[in-house]
């Protein structure tokens, strides 16, 4: 008895092939067309995001143009070179290598948003960051206002950098913590006035804003503080009871630094704002005013705010600046220790990153590099 009939679906050597599956091919073309339309939509539709990416690097020991730039430098499109840092009235010394400051550029703004395709591409690029447009451009201020604020921060950071450098070099000059604002209905209201110079807290000298904050924090909100001030040239002490504001202890004043520098330090850098170049400005000034090469002639980059006491503060866009440093050819990078949580796991290959808290830490790193010392013993960002 036969188990199978000859009409079963076993292929025969000379059997005719089945007709083409037109339905499957048609469905495939439809899906491909839909995908193409989606790609086109993603490529053209604006997203609610902007993209942070590495911006140009500038050598504080060089001229007022980006590292590697072939464009004309100088002002008004001329081809003249202007030193980024110049100190006309003082003896200066030759420098070598670089002390690069880094920038972050923004792709997009509220009126010209990047496409979804650009955003998706940026998500997979470790050198870029995608952020909501309303975070980059808060509704409380216009893009023009932000530019103006960043310009003011840049000017202030340059003054603080000059002060930090001169203090490090032991050059004396008048500097004071000045009251710029007294908040109504706060402990300082009625006791401290705009224009007062704060010189001490509980008899301890205040050398800068960070010293003032630390002294008020030590006093706490449970006791009255003796605030030493100079008003219209007269010294006096006023009693102020600090209060808690969030996690901070405050007097209720807004303060700023006033300086009277003994000579002019000119810093020429256009179209760059914010305070994050402060530390690199200070290092550039020190190198310019001292013999020898602070960096040993190496390419060094870095970032961080600075104050007159030499404290290095955190900045934004640290990951983009790491890649910007690598692109500029730097082998070493000075990063604020307070940014270490963003640095770990995001360091480009071939770049050594050191964690610094004060200007003196940065100088120690540079001394080690210049002397071919063991950089492995220097502080790094770790988990």
Coordinates of C-alpha atoms in Angstrom, one line a residue:
X1 CA 0.0 0.0 0.0
X2 CA 1.4 3.5 -0.9
X3 CA 1.9 5.8 2.0
X4 CA 1.9 8.9 -0.2
X5 CA 0.0 9.9 -3.3
X6 CA 1.8 11.2 -6.3
X7 CA -0.3 14.4 -6.0
X8 CA 1.2 15.3 -2.6
X9 CA 3.5 18.4 -2.4
X10 CA 6.8 16.7 -2.9
X11 CA 8.7 18.6 -5.6
X12 CA 9.2 16.9 -8.9
X13 CA 12.3 17.3 -10.9
X14 CA 10.5 18.9 -13.8
X15 CA 7.7 20.6 -12.0
X16 CA 6.7 24.2 -12.9
X17 CA 7.8 26.8 -10.2
X18 CA 5.0 28.5 -8.3
X19 CA 3.9 32.0 -9.4
X20 CA 5.6 35.0 -7.9
X21 CA 4.3 36.3 -4.6
X22 CA 3.2 39.7 -5.9
X23 CA 1.3 40.4 -2.6
X24 CA 4.5 40.1 -0.5
X25 CA 6.5 42.2 -2.9
X26 CA 3.8 44.9 -2.9
X27 CA 3.7 45.0 0.9
X28 CA 7.5 45.3 1.0
X29 CA 7.4 48.3 -1.3
X30 CA 4.7 49.9 0.9
X31 CA 6.8 49.5 4.0
X32 CA 9.8 50.8 2.3
X33 CA 7.9 53.9 1.1
X34 CA 6.5 54.5 4.6
X35 CA 10.0 54.2 6.1
X36 CA 11.3 56.7 3.5
X37 CA 8.5 59.1 4.4
X38 CA 9.2 58.8 8.1
X39 CA 12.9 59.5 7.5
X40 CA 12.0 62.6 5.5
X41 CA 9.7 63.7 8.2
X42 CA 12.4 63.2 10.9
X43 CA 14.8 65.1 8.7
X44 CA 12.6 68.1 8.3
X45 CA 10.5 68.3 11.4
X46 CA 12.0 70.5 14.1
X47 CA 12.4 69.0 17.6
X48 CA 11.9 70.6 21.0
X49 CA 15.6 70.2 21.7
X50 CA 18.9 71.9 21.1
X51 CA 22.3 70.2 20.9
X52 CA 25.4 71.0 22.9
X53 CA 28.6 70.2 21.0
X54 CA 32.4 71.0 21.3
X55 CA 33.1 74.6 20.4
X56 CA 36.5 76.1 19.4
X57 CA 39.5 76.1 21.7
X58 CA 41.6 79.2 22.3
X59 CA 45.2 79.1 23.5
X60 CA 45.6 81.7 26.3
X61 CA 49.3 81.8 25.4
X62 CA 48.6 82.6 21.7
X63 CA 46.4 84.8 19.7
X64 CA 42.8 85.8 19.5
X65 CA 41.7 83.0 17.1
X66 CA 40.6 79.4 17.6
X67 CA 43.2 76.7 17.7
X68 CA 43.7 75.3 14.2
X69 CA 41.7 78.1 12.6
X70 CA 42.7 79.3 9.2
X71 CA 40.3 82.2 9.3
X72 CA 41.5 85.8 9.7
X73 CA 42.1 86.9 13.3
X74 CA 42.1 90.4 14.8
X75 CA 39.3 92.8 15.0
X76 CA 36.9 93.9 12.2
X77 CA 38.0 91.0 9.9
X78 CA 41.6 92.2 9.6
X79 CA 44.4 89.8 9.4
X80 CA 46.3 91.3 12.3
X81 CA 47.1 89.0 15.2
X82 CA 46.3 90.2 18.7
X83 CA 47.7 88.3 21.7
X84 CA 44.9 86.8 23.7
X85 CA 46.7 88.0 26.9
X86 CA 49.0 91.1 26.8
X87 CA 50.6 93.0 29.6
X88 CA 52.1 96.1 28.0
X89 CA 53.8 97.8 31.0
X90 CA 55.4 94.7 32.5
X91 CA 58.3 92.5 31.6
X92 CA 56.9 89.3 30.0
X93 CA 58.6 86.1 28.9
X94 CA 58.3 83.7 26.0
X95 CA 55.9 80.8 26.2
X96 CA 55.5 77.5 24.5
X97 CA 52.9 74.9 23.9
X98 CA 49.4 75.8 25.0
X99 CA 47.1 76.5 27.9
X100 CA 43.8 76.1 26.0
X101 CA 40.4 77.3 27.2
X102 CA 37.5 75.4 25.9
X103 CA 34.0 76.4 24.7
X104 CA 30.7 74.7 24.0
X105 CA 28.6 75.7 21.0
X106 CA 24.9 75.3 20.7
X107 CA 23.2 73.9 17.7
X108 CA 19.7 75.4 17.5
X109 CA 17.7 78.1 19.2
X110 CA 14.0 78.8 19.8
X111 CA 13.6 80.2 16.2
X112 CA 15.8 77.6 14.5
X113 CA 15.5 74.2 16.1
X114 CA 17.5 71.1 15.0
X115 CA 15.6 68.3 13.2
X116 CA 14.7 65.1 14.8
X117 CA 17.3 63.4 12.6
X118 CA 20.0 65.7 14.0
X119 CA 18.8 65.0 17.6
X120 CA 18.8 61.2 17.1
X121 CA 22.3 61.4 15.6
X122 CA 23.5 63.5 18.6
X123 CA 22.1 61.0 21.1
X124 CA 24.6 58.4 19.8
X125 CA 27.5 60.8 19.7
X126 CA 29.4 60.9 23.1
X127 CA 30.8 64.4 22.3
X128 CA 27.3 65.9 22.2
X129 CA 24.4 66.4 24.6
X130 CA 20.7 66.9 23.8
X131 CA 18.8 69.2 26.1
X132 CA 15.3 70.7 26.1
X133 CA 15.2 74.1 24.3
X134 CA 13.4 75.7 27.3
X135 CA 16.3 74.6 29.5
X136 CA 18.9 76.2 27.3
X137 CA 16.6 79.2 26.6
X138 CA 14.4 79.9 29.7
X139 CA 11.2 81.8 29.0
X140 CA 12.3 84.2 31.8
X141 CA 15.0 85.7 29.5
X142 CA 15.5 86.3 25.8
X143 CA 18.5 85.0 23.9
X144 CA 19.9 88.6 23.7
X145 CA 19.6 88.9 27.5
X146 CA 21.4 85.6 28.0
X147 CA 24.2 86.8 25.7
X148 CA 24.5 90.1 27.7
X149 CA 24.6 88.1 31.0
X150 CA 27.3 85.8 29.7
X151 CA 29.3 88.8 28.5
X152 CA 29.2 90.3 32.0
X153 CA 30.2 87.0 33.5
X154 CA 33.2 86.8 31.1
X155 CA 34.3 90.3 32.1
X156 CA 34.0 89.4 35.8
X157 CA 35.9 86.1 35.3
X158 CA 38.7 88.0 33.6
X159 CA 39.0 90.3 36.6
X160 CA 38.9 87.4 39.0
X161 CA 41.6 85.6 37.0
X162 CA 43.9 88.6 37.1
X163 CA 43.4 88.9 40.8
X164 CA 44.1 85.2 41.3
X165 CA 47.2 85.3 39.2
X166 CA 48.6 88.4 41.0
X167 CA 47.8 86.9 44.4
X168 CA 49.6 83.7 43.4
X169 CA 52.6 85.8 42.3
X170 CA 52.6 87.7 45.5
X171 CA 51.9 91.1 43.9
X172 CA 50.0 93.4 46.3
X173 CA 47.0 95.4 45.2
X174 CA 43.8 96.7 46.9
X175 CA 40.9 94.1 46.8
X176 CA 37.7 94.1 48.8
X177 CA 34.4 92.3 49.3
X178 CA 31.8 95.0 48.5
X179 CA 28.1 95.0 49.2
X180 CA 26.2 95.4 46.0
X181 CA 22.7 94.7 47.2
X182 CA 20.9 94.4 50.5
X183 CA 17.7 92.3 50.4
X184 CA 14.7 93.7 52.2
X185 CA 13.4 92.0 55.3
X186 CA 16.6 90.0 55.8
X187 CA 19.0 90.1 58.8
X188 CA 21.3 92.5 57.1
X189 CA 18.5 95.0 56.3
X190 CA 19.1 98.1 58.4
X191 CA 22.6 97.1 59.5
X192 CA 24.5 96.8 56.2
X193 CA 24.4 99.3 53.3
X194 CA 25.2 99.1 49.6
X195 CA 28.8 100.2 49.2
X196 CA 30.0 98.8 52.6
X197 CA 33.2 96.7 52.5
X198 CA 32.9 93.5 54.5
X199 CA 36.4 92.9 56.1
X200 CA 35.7 90.3 58.8
X201 CA 33.3 87.9 60.4
X202 CA 33.7 87.4 64.2
X203 CA 37.2 89.0 63.9
X204 CA 38.4 86.6 61.2
X205 CA 39.6 88.4 58.0
X206 CA 37.5 88.0 54.9
X207 CA 39.7 87.8 51.8
X208 CA 37.1 87.0 49.2
X209 CA 33.5 85.9 48.6
X210 CA 34.2 82.2 49.3
X211 CA 35.9 83.2 52.6
X212 CA 32.8 85.2 53.5
X213 CA 30.4 82.3 52.8
X214 CA 32.6 79.9 54.8
X215 CA 32.7 82.3 57.8
X216 CA 29.0 82.8 57.8
X217 CA 28.4 79.0 57.5
X218 CA 30.7 78.5 60.5
X219 CA 28.8 81.0 62.5
X220 CA 25.5 79.3 61.8
X221 CA 22.0 80.5 62.1
X222 CA 21.8 80.0 65.8
X223 CA 24.1 82.9 66.9
X224 CA 24.6 86.6 66.0
X225 CA 27.7 87.3 63.9
X226 CA 30.0 90.3 64.4
X227 CA 30.4 91.7 60.9
X228 CA 33.3 94.0 60.4
X229 CA 32.7 96.6 57.7
X230 CA 34.3 99.8 56.3
X231 CA 31.8 102.5 55.4
X232 CA 32.9 105.8 53.9
X233 CA 36.4 105.1 55.1
X234 CA 35.3 104.4 58.7
X235 CA 35.7 100.9 60.3
X236 CA 32.8 99.6 62.4
X237 CA 31.3 96.4 63.6
X238 CA 27.6 95.5 63.2
X239 CA 25.7 92.6 64.7
X240 CA 23.8 90.5 62.2
X241 CA 21.9 87.2 62.9
X242 CA 22.3 84.9 59.8
X243 CA 19.4 82.7 58.7
X244 CA 19.0 79.6 56.7
X245 CA 18.1 79.8 53.0
X246 CA 17.8 76.3 51.8
X247 CA 21.0 74.5 52.7
X248 CA 23.0 77.8 53.0
X249 CA 23.4 80.2 55.9
X250 CA 23.1 83.8 54.7
X251 CA 23.2 87.4 55.8
X252 CA 20.9 88.7 53.1
X253 CA 23.4 90.6 51.0
X254 CA 24.6 90.4 47.5
X255 CA 28.4 91.0 47.3
X256 CA 31.0 91.3 44.6
X257 CA 34.8 91.9 44.4
X258 CA 36.3 95.3 43.8
X259 CA 39.9 95.4 42.5
X260 CA 42.5 98.2 41.9
X261 CA 45.1 96.4 39.8
X262 CA 48.7 97.8 39.8
X263 CA 49.0 97.5 36.0
X264 CA 46.8 96.7 33.0
X265 CA 46.3 93.1 31.9
X266 CA 44.5 93.0 28.5
X267 CA 42.5 90.0 27.5
X268 CA 41.3 89.9 23.9
X269 CA 38.6 87.3 23.2
X270 CA 35.5 88.1 21.2
X271 CA 32.2 86.2 21.0
X272 CA 32.9 84.0 24.0
X273 CA 30.8 84.4 27.2
X274 CA 30.5 82.9 30.6
X275 CA 32.9 82.4 33.6
X276 CA 34.3 79.0 32.8
X277 CA 37.6 80.3 31.3
X278 CA 38.7 81.9 34.5
X279 CA 41.3 79.3 35.6
X280 CA 42.9 79.1 32.2
X281 CA 43.2 82.9 32.0
X282 CA 44.9 82.9 35.4
X283 CA 47.4 80.3 34.3
X284 CA 48.1 82.1 31.1
X285 CA 48.8 85.4 33.0
X286 CA 51.2 83.6 35.4
X287 CA 53.1 81.9 32.5
X288 CA 53.3 85.3 30.7
X289 CA 54.8 87.0 33.7
X290 CA 57.3 84.3 34.8
X291 CA 60.4 82.9 33.1
X292 CA 60.3 79.4 31.7
X293 CA 57.5 77.4 30.3
X294 CA 54.8 76.7 32.9
X295 CA 53.6 73.7 31.0
X296 CA 57.0 72.5 29.8
X297 CA 55.9 73.3 26.2
X298 CA 53.1 70.7 26.3
X299 CA 49.6 71.1 24.9
X300 CA 47.4 71.4 28.0
X301 CA 43.7 72.3 28.1
X302 CA 41.4 73.0 31.0
X303 CA 38.3 74.7 32.3
X304 CA 36.9 76.0 35.6
X305 CA 35.8 79.2 37.2
X306 CA 38.3 81.0 39.5
X307 CA 38.0 83.6 42.3
X308 CA 40.6 85.9 43.7
X309 CA 41.5 83.3 46.4
X310 CA 42.3 80.7 43.8
X311 CA 39.3 78.5 44.3
X312 CA 38.4 76.5 41.1
X313 CA 34.6 76.1 40.6
X314 CA 32.4 73.8 38.5
X315 CA 31.3 74.6 34.9
X316 CA 28.8 73.4 32.4
X317 CA 29.4 71.3 29.3
X318 CA 32.4 69.4 30.7
X319 CA 32.0 66.4 28.4
X320 CA 31.9 68.6 25.3
X321 CA 35.0 70.4 26.5
X322 CA 36.9 67.1 27.0
X323 CA 36.3 66.2 23.4
X324 CA 37.1 69.8 22.3
X325 CA 40.4 69.5 24.1
X326 CA 41.2 66.2 22.3
X327 CA 40.2 67.7 18.9
X328 CA 42.6 70.6 19.6
X329 CA 45.5 68.2 20.2
X330 CA 45.7 68.5 24.0
X331 CA 47.3 65.6 25.9
X332 CA 46.4 66.9 29.4
X333 CA 43.2 68.3 30.8
X334 CA 42.6 70.3 34.1
X335 CA 39.1 69.6 35.3
X336 CA 37.3 71.1 38.4
X337 CA 37.1 68.4 41.0
X338 CA 33.5 69.4 41.5
X339 CA 32.8 68.2 37.9
X340 CA 34.3 64.7 38.4
X341 CA 30.9 63.0 38.5
X342 CA 30.4 64.1 34.9
X343 CA 34.0 63.3 33.8
X344 CA 34.2 59.6 35.0
X345 CA 33.5 57.3 32.1
X346 CA 33.5 60.0 29.5
X347 CA 37.2 60.7 28.9
X348 CA 38.3 60.5 25.2
X349 CA 41.2 58.1 24.6
X350 CA 44.7 59.6 24.8
X351 CA 43.6 62.4 27.2
X352 CA 44.9 62.5 30.8
X353 CA 42.4 64.3 33.1
X354 CA 43.4 65.7 36.5
X355 CA 41.1 66.9 39.2
X356 CA 41.8 70.3 40.7
X357 CA 40.2 72.3 43.5
X358 CA 42.5 75.3 43.6
X359 CA 44.8 77.2 41.3
X360 CA 47.7 75.8 43.2
X361 CA 46.6 72.3 42.3
X362 CA 46.7 73.2 38.6
X363 CA 50.2 74.7 39.0
X364 CA 51.4 71.4 40.7
X365 CA 50.0 69.4 37.7
X366 CA 51.8 71.7 35.2
X367 CA 55.1 71.5 37.2
X368 CA 54.9 67.7 37.1
X369 CA 54.3 67.8 33.4
X370 CA 57.1 70.3 32.7
X371 CA 59.6 68.2 34.7
X372 CA 58.5 64.9 33.2
X373 CA 57.4 63.8 36.6
X374 CA 55.1 60.9 37.5
X375 CA 51.6 62.2 36.6
X376 CA 50.2 58.9 37.9
X377 CA 50.4 60.3 41.4
X378 CA 48.3 63.4 40.7
X379 CA 44.6 63.5 41.7
X380 CA 42.2 62.1 39.1
X381 CA 38.5 61.9 38.8
X382 CA 37.5 58.5 40.1
X383 CA 34.2 56.6 40.8

